[in-house]
Coordinates of C-alpha atoms and ligand atoms in Angstrom, one line a residue:
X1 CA 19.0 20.4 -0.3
X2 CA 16.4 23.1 -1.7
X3 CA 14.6 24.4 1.3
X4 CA 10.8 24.4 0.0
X5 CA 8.8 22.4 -2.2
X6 CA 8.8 24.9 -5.0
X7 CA 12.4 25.4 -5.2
X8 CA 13.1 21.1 -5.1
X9 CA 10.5 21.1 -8.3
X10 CA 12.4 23.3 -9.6
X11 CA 15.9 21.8 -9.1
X12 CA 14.7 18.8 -11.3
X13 CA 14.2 21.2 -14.1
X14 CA 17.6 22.6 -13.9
X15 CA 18.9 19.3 -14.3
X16 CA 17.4 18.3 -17.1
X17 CA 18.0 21.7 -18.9
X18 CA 22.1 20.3 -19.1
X19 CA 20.4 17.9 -21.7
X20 CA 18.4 20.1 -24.3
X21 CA 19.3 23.2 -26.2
X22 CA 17.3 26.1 -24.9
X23 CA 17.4 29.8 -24.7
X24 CA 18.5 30.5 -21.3
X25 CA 15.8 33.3 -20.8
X26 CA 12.7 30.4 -21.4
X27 CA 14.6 28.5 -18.0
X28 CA 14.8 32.1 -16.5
X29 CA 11.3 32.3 -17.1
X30 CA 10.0 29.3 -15.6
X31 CA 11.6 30.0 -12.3
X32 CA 9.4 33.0 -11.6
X33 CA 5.4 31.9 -10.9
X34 CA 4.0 34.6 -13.2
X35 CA 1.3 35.8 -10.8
X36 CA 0.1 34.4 -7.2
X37 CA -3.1 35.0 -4.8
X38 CA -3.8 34.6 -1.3
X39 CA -7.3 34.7 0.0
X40 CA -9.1 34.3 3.1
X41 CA -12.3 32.6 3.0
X42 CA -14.6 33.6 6.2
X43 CA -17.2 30.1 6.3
X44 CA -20.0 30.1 8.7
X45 CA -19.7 26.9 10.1
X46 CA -23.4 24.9 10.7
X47 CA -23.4 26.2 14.3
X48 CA -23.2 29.7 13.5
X49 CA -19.8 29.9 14.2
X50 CA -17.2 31.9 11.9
X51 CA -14.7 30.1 10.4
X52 CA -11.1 32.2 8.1
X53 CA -9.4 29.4 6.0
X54 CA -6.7 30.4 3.5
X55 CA -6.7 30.0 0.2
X56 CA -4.4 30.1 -3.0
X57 CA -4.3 30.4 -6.6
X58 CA -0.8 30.1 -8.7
X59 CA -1.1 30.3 -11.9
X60 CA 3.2 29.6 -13.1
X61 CA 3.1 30.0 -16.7
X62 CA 1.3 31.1 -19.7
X63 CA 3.9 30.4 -22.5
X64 CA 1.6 28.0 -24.2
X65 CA -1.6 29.1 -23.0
X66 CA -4.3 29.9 -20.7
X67 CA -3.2 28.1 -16.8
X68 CA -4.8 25.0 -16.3
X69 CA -4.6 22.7 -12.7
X70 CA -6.6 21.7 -10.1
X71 CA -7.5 23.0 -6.8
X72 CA -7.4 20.8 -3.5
X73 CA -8.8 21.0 -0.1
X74 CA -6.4 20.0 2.5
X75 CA -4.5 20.3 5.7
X76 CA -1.3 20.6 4.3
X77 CA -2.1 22.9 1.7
X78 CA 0.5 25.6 1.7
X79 CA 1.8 28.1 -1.4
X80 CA 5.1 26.9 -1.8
X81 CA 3.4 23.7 -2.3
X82 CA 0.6 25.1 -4.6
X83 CA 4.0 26.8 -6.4
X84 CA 5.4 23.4 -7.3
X85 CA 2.0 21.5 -7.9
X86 CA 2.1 24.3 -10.6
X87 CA 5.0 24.6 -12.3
X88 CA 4.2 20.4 -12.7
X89 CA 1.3 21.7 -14.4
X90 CA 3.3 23.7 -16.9
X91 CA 5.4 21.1 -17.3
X92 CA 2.9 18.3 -17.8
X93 CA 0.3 20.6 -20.0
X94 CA 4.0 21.1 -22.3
X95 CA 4.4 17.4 -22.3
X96 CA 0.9 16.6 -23.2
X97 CA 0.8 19.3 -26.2
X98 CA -2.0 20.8 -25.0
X99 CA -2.4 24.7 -25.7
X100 CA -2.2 25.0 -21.6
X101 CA -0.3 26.8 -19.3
X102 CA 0.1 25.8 -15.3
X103 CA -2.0 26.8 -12.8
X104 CA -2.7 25.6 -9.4
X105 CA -4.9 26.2 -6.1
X106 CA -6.0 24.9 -3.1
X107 CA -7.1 25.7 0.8
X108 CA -5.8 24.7 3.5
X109 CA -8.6 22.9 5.2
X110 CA -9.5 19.4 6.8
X111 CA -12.9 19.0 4.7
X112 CA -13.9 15.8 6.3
X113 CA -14.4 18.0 9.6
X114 CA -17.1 20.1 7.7
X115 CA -20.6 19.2 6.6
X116 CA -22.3 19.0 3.2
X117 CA -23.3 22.4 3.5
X118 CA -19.9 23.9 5.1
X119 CA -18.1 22.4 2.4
X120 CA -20.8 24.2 -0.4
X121 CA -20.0 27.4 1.3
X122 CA -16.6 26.9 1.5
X123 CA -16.0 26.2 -2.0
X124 CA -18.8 28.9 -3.1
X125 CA -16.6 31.6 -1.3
X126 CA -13.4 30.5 -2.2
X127 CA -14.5 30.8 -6.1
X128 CA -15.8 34.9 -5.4
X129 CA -12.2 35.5 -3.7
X130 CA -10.6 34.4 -7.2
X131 CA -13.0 35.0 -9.9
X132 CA -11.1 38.3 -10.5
X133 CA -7.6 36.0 -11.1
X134 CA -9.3 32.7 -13.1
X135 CA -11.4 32.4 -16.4
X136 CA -11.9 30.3 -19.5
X137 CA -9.5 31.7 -21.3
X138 CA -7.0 33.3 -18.9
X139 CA -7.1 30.1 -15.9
X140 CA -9.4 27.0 -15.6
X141 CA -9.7 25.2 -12.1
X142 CA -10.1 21.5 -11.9
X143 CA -10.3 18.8 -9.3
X144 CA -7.7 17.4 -7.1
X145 CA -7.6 15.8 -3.4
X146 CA -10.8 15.9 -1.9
X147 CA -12.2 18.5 -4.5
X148 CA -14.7 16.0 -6.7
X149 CA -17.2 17.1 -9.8
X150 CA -19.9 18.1 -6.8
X151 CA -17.6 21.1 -5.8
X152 CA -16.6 22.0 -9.5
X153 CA -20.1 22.2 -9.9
X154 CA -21.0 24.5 -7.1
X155 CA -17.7 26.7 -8.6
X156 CA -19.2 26.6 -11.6
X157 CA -22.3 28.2 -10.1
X158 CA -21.0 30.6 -8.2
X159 CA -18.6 32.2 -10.7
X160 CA -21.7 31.9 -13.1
X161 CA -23.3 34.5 -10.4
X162 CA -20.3 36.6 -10.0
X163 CA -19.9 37.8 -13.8
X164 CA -23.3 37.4 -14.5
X165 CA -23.2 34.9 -17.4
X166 CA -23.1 30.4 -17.8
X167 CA -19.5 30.0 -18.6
X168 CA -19.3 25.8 -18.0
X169 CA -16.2 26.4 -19.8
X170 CA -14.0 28.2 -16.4
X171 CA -14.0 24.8 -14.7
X172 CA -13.6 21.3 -15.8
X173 CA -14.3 18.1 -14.3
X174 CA -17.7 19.2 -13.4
X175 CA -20.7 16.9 -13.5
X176 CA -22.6 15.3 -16.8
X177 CA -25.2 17.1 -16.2
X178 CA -24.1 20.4 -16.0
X179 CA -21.6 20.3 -19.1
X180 CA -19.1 17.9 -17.7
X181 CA -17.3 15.3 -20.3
X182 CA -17.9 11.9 -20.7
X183 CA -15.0 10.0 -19.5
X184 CA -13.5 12.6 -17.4
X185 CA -14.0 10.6 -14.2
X186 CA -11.7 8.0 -14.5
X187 CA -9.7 10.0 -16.8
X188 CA -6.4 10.1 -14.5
X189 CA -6.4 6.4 -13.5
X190 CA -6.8 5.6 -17.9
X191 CA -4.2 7.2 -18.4
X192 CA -2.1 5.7 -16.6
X193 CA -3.5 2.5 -17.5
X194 CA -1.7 3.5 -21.4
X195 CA 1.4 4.2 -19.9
X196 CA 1.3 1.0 -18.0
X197 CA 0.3 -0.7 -21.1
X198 CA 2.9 0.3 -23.4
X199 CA 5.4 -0.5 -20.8
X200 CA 4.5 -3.8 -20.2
X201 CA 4.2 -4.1 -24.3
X202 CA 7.8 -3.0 -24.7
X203 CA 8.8 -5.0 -21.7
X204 CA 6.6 -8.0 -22.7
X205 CA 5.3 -8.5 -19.6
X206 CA 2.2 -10.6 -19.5
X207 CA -0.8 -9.2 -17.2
X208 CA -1.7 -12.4 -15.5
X209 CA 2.1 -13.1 -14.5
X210 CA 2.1 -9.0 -13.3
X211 CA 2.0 -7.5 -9.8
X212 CA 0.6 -4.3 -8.8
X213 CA 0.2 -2.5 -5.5
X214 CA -1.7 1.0 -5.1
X215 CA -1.3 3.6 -2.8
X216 CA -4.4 5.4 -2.4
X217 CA -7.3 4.4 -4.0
X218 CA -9.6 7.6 -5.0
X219 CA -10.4 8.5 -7.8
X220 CA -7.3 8.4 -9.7
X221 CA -6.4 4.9 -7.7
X222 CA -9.9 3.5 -8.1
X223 CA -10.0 4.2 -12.2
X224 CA -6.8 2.6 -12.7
X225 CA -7.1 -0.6 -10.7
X226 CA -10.5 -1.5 -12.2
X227 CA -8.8 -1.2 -15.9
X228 CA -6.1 -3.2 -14.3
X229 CA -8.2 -5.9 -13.3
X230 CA -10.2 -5.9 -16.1
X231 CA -6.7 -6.8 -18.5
X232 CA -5.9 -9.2 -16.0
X233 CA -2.9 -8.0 -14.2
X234 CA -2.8 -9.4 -10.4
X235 CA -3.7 -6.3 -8.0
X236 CA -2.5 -8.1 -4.8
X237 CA -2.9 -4.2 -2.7
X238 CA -4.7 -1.1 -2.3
X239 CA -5.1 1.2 0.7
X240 CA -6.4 5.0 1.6
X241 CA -5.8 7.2 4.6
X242 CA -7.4 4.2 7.1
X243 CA -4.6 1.4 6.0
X244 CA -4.1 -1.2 3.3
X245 CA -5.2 -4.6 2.6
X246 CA -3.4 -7.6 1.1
X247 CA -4.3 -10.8 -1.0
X248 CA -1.5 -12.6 -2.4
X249 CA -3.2 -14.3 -5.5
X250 CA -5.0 -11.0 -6.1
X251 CA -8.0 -8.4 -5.1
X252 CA -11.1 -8.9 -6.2
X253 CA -11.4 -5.4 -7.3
X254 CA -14.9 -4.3 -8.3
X255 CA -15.9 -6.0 -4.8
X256 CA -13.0 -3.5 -2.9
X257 CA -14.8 -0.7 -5.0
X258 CA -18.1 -1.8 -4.1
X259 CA -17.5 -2.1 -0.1
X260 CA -15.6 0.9 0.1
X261 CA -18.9 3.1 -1.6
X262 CA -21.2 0.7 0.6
X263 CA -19.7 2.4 3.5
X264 CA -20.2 5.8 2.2
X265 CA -23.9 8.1 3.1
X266 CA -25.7 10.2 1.1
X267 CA -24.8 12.8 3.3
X268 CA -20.9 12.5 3.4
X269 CA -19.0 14.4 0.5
X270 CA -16.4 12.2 1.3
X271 CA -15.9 8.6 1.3
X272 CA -15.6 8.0 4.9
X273 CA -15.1 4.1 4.7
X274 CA -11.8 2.8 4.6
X275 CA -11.2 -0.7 2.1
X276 CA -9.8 -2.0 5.4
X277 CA -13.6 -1.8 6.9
X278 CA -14.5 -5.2 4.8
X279 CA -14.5 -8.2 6.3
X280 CA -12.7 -10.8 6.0
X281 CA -9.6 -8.6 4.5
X282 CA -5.9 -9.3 5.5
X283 CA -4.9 -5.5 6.7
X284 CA -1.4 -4.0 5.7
X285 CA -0.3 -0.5 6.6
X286 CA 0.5 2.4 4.3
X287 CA 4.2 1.9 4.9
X288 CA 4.4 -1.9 4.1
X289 CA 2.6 -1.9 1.1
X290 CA 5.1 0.5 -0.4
X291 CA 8.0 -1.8 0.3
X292 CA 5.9 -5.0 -0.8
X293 CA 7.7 -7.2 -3.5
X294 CA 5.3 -6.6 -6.3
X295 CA 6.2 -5.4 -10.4
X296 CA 4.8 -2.4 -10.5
X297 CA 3.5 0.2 -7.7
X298 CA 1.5 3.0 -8.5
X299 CA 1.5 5.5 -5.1
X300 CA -2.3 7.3 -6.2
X301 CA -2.7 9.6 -2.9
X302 CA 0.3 12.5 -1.6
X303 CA 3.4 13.8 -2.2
X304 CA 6.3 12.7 -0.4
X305 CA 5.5 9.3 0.1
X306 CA 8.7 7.9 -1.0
X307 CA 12.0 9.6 0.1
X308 CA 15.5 8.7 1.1
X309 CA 14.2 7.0 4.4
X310 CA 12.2 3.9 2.3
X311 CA 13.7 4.3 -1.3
X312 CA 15.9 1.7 -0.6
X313 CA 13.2 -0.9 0.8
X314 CA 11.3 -0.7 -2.1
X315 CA 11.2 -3.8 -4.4
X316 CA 8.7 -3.1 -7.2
X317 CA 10.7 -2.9 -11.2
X318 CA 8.4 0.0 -12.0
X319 CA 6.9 3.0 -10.3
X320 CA 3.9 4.7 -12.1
X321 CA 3.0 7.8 -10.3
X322 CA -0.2 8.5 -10.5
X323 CA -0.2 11.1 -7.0
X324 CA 2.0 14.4 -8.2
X325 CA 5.0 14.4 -6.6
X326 CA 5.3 11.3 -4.6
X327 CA 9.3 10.8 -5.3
X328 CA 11.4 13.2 -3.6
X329 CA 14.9 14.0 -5.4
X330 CA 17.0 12.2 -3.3
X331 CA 14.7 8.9 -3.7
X332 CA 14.9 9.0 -7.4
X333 CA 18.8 8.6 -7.3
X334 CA 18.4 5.8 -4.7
X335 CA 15.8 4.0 -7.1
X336 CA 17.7 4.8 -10.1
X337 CA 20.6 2.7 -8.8
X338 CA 18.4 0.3 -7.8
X339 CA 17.0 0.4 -11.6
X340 CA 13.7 0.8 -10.8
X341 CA 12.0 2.6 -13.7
X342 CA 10.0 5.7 -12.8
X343 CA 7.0 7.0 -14.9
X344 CA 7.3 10.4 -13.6
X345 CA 4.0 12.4 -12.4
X346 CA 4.3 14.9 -14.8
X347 CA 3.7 12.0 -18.2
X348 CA 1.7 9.0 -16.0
X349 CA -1.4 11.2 -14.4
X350 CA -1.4 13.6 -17.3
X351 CA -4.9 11.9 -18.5
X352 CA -6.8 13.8 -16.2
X353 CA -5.7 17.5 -17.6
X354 CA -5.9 15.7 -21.3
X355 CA -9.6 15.0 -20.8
X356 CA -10.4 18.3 -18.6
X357 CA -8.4 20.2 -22.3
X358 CA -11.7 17.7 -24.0
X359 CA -14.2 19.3 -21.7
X360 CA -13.4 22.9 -22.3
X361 CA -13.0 22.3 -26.2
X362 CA -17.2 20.6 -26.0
X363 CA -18.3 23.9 -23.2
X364 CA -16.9 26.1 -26.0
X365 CA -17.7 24.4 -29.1
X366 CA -21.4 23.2 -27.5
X367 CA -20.7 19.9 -29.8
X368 CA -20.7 17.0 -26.9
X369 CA -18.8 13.8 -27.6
X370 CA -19.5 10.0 -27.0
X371 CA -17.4 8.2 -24.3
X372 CA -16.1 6.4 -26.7
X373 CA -15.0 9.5 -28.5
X374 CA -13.3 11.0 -25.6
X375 CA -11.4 7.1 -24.4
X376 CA -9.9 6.8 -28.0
X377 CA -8.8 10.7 -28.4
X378 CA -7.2 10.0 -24.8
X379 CA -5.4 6.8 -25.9
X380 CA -4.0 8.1 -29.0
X381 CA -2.4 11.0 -27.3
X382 CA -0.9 9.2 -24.2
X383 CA 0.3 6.8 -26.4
X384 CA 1.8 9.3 -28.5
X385 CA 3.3 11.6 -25.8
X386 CA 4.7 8.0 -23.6
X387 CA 6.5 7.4 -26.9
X388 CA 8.4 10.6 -27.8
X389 CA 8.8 10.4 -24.2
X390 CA 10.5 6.8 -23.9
X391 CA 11.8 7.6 -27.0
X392 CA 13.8 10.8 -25.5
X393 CA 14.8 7.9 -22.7
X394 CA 16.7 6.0 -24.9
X395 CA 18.1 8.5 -27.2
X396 CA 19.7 10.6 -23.9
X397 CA 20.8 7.8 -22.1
X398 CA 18.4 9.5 -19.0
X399 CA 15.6 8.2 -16.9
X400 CA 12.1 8.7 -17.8
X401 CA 12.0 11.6 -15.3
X402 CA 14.5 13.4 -17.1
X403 CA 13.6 12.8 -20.6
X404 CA 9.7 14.0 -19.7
X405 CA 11.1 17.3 -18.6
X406 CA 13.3 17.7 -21.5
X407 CA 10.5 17.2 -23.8
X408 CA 8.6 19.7 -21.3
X409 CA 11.8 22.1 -21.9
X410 CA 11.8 21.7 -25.7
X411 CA 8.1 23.3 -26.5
X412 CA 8.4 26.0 -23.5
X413 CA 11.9 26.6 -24.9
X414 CA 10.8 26.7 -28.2
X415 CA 7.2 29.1 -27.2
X416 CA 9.8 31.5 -25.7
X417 CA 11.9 31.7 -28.5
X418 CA 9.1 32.7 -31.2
X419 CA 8.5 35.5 -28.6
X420 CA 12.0 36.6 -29.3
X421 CA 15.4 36.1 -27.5
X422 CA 18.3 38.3 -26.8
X423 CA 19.9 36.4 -29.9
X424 CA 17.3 37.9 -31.6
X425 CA 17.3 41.3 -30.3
X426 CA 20.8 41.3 -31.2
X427 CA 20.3 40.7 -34.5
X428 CA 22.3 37.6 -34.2
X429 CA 19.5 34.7 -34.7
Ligands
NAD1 P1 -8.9 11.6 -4.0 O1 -9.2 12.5 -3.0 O2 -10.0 11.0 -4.9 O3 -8.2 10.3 -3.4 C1 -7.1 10.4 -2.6 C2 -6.9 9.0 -2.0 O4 -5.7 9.0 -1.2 C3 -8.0 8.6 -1.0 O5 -8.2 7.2 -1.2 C4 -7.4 8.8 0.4 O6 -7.9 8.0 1.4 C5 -5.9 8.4 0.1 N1 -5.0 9.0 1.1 C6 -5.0 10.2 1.7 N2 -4.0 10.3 2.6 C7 -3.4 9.1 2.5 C8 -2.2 8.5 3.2 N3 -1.6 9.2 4.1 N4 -1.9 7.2 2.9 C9 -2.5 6.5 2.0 N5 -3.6 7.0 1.3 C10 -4.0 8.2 1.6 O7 -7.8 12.2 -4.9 P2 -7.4 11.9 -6.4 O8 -8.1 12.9 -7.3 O9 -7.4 10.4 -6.7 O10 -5.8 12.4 -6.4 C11 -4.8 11.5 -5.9 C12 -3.5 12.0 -6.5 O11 -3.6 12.0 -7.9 C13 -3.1 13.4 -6.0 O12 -1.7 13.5 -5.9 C14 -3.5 14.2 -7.2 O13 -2.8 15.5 -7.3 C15 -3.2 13.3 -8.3 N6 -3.9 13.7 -9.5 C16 -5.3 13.6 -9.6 C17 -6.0 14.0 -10.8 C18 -7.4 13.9 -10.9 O14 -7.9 14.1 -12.0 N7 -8.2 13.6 -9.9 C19 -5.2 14.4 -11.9 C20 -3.8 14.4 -11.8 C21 -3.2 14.0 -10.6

């Protein structure tokens, strides 16, 4: 088995390559991050303490443009990690025909240990270690776990004082009001929502008879399960870091929503309630509710969560992935002969990047767009990208996985092949 995270992203890629006619110098070229950064960022802590986290900035390719991903704050955090949560980028900008490349960062930092303020001067310094290394037209930061539109704004800010001039366009997902999109929010979780959709249309499933469970419920997990609800389909679970909670005929999910914020201060950055806080809630862990017997589940927090050791306990038909990367390798060949259907990472949570692509087209055009504007733009290209993708599917005989990376492979392949190929160079093309 590859040995890091990078290198196992990168395995998936080599698979699907068999499948599509490519030059062999664009697969070359994806297996090299084109440039990487490692800061420290020095953070007085509240108690005039000094605190050094480390930071990182990957940007993997810029074959079809400028990198684009987001940047998270977490624990974990580490660069071959930040390498593969990259290259994903790449892939998923390709898949999404967006005139992105991939680009990702993130610190390695527990952010619900620091305050309001810690957490502004964290994210304030790690933007003048790496305003050298981003830009609007060269790389363009975004959320991710535990990074929300408050930080992008402070970002924002902060590289506004390092060059000395308002450029809303070197970040996306920041707030309304300072040049954020309408729609950008609960762009991830919509999304996925289309996917789901179009599934269930070319499955005929009905909503009411459908079961859903969701791993995580943030942002991504939060958007997604109130559109859910809304078209009917049965969410019998949800759950965050604190544990789960179960309801066989179905959650009531604007109330889950509404307890978990209830819990939640004006002070905290974070939500610090879990939905298991509520009362009168039957409580599930993280564990069970990936194994519950449900249609579809959609794991919405980490990587990693399903592997060899629970791929063959799970009993949902259809996995959407909202979280990047929460299938390891050796899981997807366990679920494959299990035929559960995978909507990989790279095609199912690709709404957030779409709308974050609409946010830098307004900060540079200075033309803002209705909601409604930015929800139907979104629908028409996820439903146009799940197609070619599905489409792909059927036509190669391959999972969903596969087929998204092929498609992936096709318009890299085909960016590096207008920049020339030894073929070319030897006059032979
Ligand atoms: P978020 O920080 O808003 O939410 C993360 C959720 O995961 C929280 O509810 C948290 O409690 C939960 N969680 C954390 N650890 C957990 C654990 N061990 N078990 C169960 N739940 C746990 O983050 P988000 O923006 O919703 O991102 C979630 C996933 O979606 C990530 O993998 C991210 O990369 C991916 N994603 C997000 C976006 C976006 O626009 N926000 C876009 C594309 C992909």
């Amino acid at each position: 088995m590859a040995s890091n995270a990078f290198e196992r992203a990168l395995a998936r890629l080599d698979q699907a390559a068999e499948q599509v006619d490519i030059p062999p110098e664009a697969l070359q070229r994806l297996h090299y991050p084109k440039a990487v950064l490692t800061v420290s960022i020095p953070v007085r802590r509240d108690d005039g303490s000094l605190e050094v986290f480390q930071g990182y900035r990957v940007q993997h390719s810029d074959l079809l443009g400028p990198g684009k991903g987001g940047l998270r704050f977490h624990p974990e955090v580490d660069l071959d990690e930040v390498k593969a949560l990259a290259f994903w980028m790449t892939c998923k900008c390709a898949i999404m025909d967006l005139p992105y490349g991939g680009a990702k960062g993130g610190v390695a930092v527990d952010p619900k240990q620091l305050s309001m303020l810690e957490v502004e001067r964290l994210s304030r310094g790690f933007i003048r270690q790496i305003a050298d290394f981003i830009g609007p037209e060269v790389d363009i930061p975004a959320p991710d776990v535990y990074t929300n539109e408050r930080i992008m704004g402070w970002m924002m800010d902060e590289y506004a004082s390092v060059v000395r001039r308002r450029s809303p366009d070197v970040i996306t997902g920041k707030p309304l009001a300072l040049g954020g999109s309408q729609g950008r929010a609960g762009a991830t979780g919509r999304g996925g929502y289309f996917c789901l959709r179009e599934l269930a249309r070319d499955r005929d499933w009905q909503p009411e008879k459908t079961t859903v469970a969701i791993h995580g419920f943030g942002n991504a997990g939060q958007s997604i399960a109130r559109l859910l609800h809304e078209d009917g389909f049965k969410i019998v679970a949800v759950s965050d870091s604190g544990g789960g909670i179960y309801n066989e005929n179905g959650l009531n999910i604007p109330q889950v929503i509404n307890g978990k914020r209830a819990g939640s201060k004006v002070e905290d950055v974070y939500c610090k309630s879990s939905v298991c806080d509520q009362d009168d809630v039957e409580t599930i862990s993280n564990d069970k509710l990936l194994t519950l017997d449900v249609d579809v589940l959609i794991p919405a927090a980490l990587d990693d969560v399903i592997t060899e050791n629970n791929a063959n306990d799970i009993r949902a038909r259809v996995i959407l992935e909202l979280a990047n990367g929460p299938t390891t390798m050796e899981a997807d060949k366990l679920l494959e002969e299990h035929e559960v259907t995978v909507i990989p990472d790279i095609l199912a949570n690709a709404g957030g990047v779409t709308v974050s692509y609409y946010e830098w087209v307004q900060n540079r055009s200075g033309d803002y767009w209705t909601e409604e504007k930015v929800d139907k733009r979104l629908e028409k290209r996820m439903r146009k990208q799940f197609a070619a993708v599905m489409e792909l599917a059927k036509d190669l005989k391959v999972s969903f996985r596969e087929a998204a990376y092929c498609l992936a492979l096709k318009r890299l392949g085909a960016a590096a092949e207008a920049l020339g190929t030894q073929a070319l160079f030897n006059g032979k093309a």
